[in-house]
mmCIF file of C-alpha atoms in Angstrom:
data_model
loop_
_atom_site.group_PDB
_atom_site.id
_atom_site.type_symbol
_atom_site.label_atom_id
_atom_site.label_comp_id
_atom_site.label_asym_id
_atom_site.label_seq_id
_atom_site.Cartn_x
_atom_site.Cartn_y
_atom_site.Cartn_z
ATOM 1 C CA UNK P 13 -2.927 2.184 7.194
ATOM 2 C CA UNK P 14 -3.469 4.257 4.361
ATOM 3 C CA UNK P 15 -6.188 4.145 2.127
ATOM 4 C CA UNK P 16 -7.599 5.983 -1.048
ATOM 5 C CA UNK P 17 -10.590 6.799 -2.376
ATOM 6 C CA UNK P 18 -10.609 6.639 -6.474
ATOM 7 C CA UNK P 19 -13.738 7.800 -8.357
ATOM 8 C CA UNK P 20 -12.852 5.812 -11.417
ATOM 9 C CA UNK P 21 -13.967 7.385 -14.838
ATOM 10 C CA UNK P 22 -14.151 10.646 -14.011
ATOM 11 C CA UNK P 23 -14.158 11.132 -18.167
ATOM 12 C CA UNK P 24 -17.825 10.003 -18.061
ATOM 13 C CA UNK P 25 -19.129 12.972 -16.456
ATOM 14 C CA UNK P 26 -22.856 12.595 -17.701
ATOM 15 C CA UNK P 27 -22.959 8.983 -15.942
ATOM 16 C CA UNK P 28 -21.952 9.913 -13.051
ATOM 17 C CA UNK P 29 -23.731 8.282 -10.317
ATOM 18 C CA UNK P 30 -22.335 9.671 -6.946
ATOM 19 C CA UNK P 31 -21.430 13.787 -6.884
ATOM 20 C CA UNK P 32 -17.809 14.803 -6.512
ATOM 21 C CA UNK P 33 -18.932 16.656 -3.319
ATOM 22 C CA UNK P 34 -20.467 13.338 -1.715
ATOM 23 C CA UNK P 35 -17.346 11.402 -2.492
ATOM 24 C CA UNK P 36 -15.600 13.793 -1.242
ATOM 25 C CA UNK P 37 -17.727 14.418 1.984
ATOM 26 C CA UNK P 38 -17.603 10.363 2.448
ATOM 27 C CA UNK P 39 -13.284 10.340 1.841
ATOM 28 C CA UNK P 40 -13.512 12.998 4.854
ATOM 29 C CA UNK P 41 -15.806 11.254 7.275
ATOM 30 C CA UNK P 42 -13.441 7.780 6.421
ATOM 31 C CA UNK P 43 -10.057 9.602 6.555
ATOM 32 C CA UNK P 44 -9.438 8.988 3.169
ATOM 33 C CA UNK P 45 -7.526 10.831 0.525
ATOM 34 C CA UNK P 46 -10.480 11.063 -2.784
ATOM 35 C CA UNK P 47 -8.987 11.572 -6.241
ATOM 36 C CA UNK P 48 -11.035 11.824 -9.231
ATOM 37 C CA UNK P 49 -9.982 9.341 -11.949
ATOM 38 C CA UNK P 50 -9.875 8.303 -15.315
ATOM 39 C CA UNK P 51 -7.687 5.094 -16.400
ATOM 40 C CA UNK P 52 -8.955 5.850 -20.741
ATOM 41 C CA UNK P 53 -8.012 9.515 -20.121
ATOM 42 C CA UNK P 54 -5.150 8.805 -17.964
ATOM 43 C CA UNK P 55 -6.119 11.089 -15.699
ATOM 44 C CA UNK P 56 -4.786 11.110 -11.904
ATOM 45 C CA UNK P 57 -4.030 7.360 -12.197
ATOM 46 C CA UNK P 58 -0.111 7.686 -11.157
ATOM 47 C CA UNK P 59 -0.816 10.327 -8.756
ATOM 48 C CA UNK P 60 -2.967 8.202 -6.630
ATOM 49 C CA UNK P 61 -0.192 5.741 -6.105
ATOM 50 C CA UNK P 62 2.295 8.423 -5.975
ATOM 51 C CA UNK P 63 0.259 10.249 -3.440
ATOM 52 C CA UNK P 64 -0.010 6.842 -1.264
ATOM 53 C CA UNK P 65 4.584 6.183 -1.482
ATOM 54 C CA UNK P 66 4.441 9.987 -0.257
ATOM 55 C CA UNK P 67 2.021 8.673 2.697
ATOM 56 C CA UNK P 68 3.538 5.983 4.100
ATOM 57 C CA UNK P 69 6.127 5.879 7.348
ATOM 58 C CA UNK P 70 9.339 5.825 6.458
ATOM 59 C CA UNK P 71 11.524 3.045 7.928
ATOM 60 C CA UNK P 72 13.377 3.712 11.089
ATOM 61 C CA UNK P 73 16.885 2.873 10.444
ATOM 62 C CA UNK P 74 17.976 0.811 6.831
ATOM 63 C CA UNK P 75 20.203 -1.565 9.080
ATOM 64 C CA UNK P 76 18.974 -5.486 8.439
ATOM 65 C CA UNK P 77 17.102 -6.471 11.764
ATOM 66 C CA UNK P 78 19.425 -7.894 14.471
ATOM 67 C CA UNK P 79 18.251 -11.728 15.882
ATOM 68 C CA UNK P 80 16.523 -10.853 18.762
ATOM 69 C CA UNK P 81 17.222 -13.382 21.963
ATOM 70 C CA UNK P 82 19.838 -14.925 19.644
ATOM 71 C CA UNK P 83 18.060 -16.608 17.441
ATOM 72 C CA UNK P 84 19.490 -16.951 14.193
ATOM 73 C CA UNK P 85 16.766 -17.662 12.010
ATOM 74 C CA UNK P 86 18.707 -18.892 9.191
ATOM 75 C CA UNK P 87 20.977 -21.023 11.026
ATOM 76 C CA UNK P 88 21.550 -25.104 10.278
ATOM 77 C CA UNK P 89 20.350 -27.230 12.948
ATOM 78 C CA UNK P 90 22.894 -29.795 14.381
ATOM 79 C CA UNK P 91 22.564 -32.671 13.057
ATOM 80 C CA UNK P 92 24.331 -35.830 14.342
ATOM 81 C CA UNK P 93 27.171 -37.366 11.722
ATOM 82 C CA UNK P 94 25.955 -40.709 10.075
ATOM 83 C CA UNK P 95 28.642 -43.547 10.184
ATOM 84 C CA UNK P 96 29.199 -45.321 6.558
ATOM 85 C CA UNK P 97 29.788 -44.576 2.895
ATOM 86 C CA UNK P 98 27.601 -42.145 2.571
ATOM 87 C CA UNK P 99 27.798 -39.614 6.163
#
């Protein structure tokens, strides 16, 4: 799994209530990747998510998945044939 660690409005500096270094220090401990933020300053926002696509395990093979036991999940069932107008 991978997981981020955003410090959202990094813009508002003088509010800050948790340092940059203790994020950071807590994204470490947690194995988590810490960006600073700002969404009004568009700061880092797309790299975040960019940052996570980059992260994740590529697929093994880009074949469709083959029934296993041969199954066919998306086959019909058999159903008997009604007698009359209608079958």
């Amino acid at each position: 799994m991978i997981m981020a660690l955003a410090g959202n409005k990094a813009d508002l500096a003088e509010a800050r209530a948790v340092t940059k270094e203790e994020a950071q220090i807590y994204a470490d401990e947690n194995s988590l990747t810490f960006w600073e933020t700002s969404a009004k300053a568009n700061m880092n926002v797309t790299d975040v998510f960019q940052d996570i696509a980059e992260r994740r395990p590529k697929a093994a093979s880009a074949s469709p998945q083959q029934p296993q036991n041969n199954i066919q999940l998306n086959a019909q069932p058999d159903r008997p044939k009604k007698a009359g107008c209608c079958g």
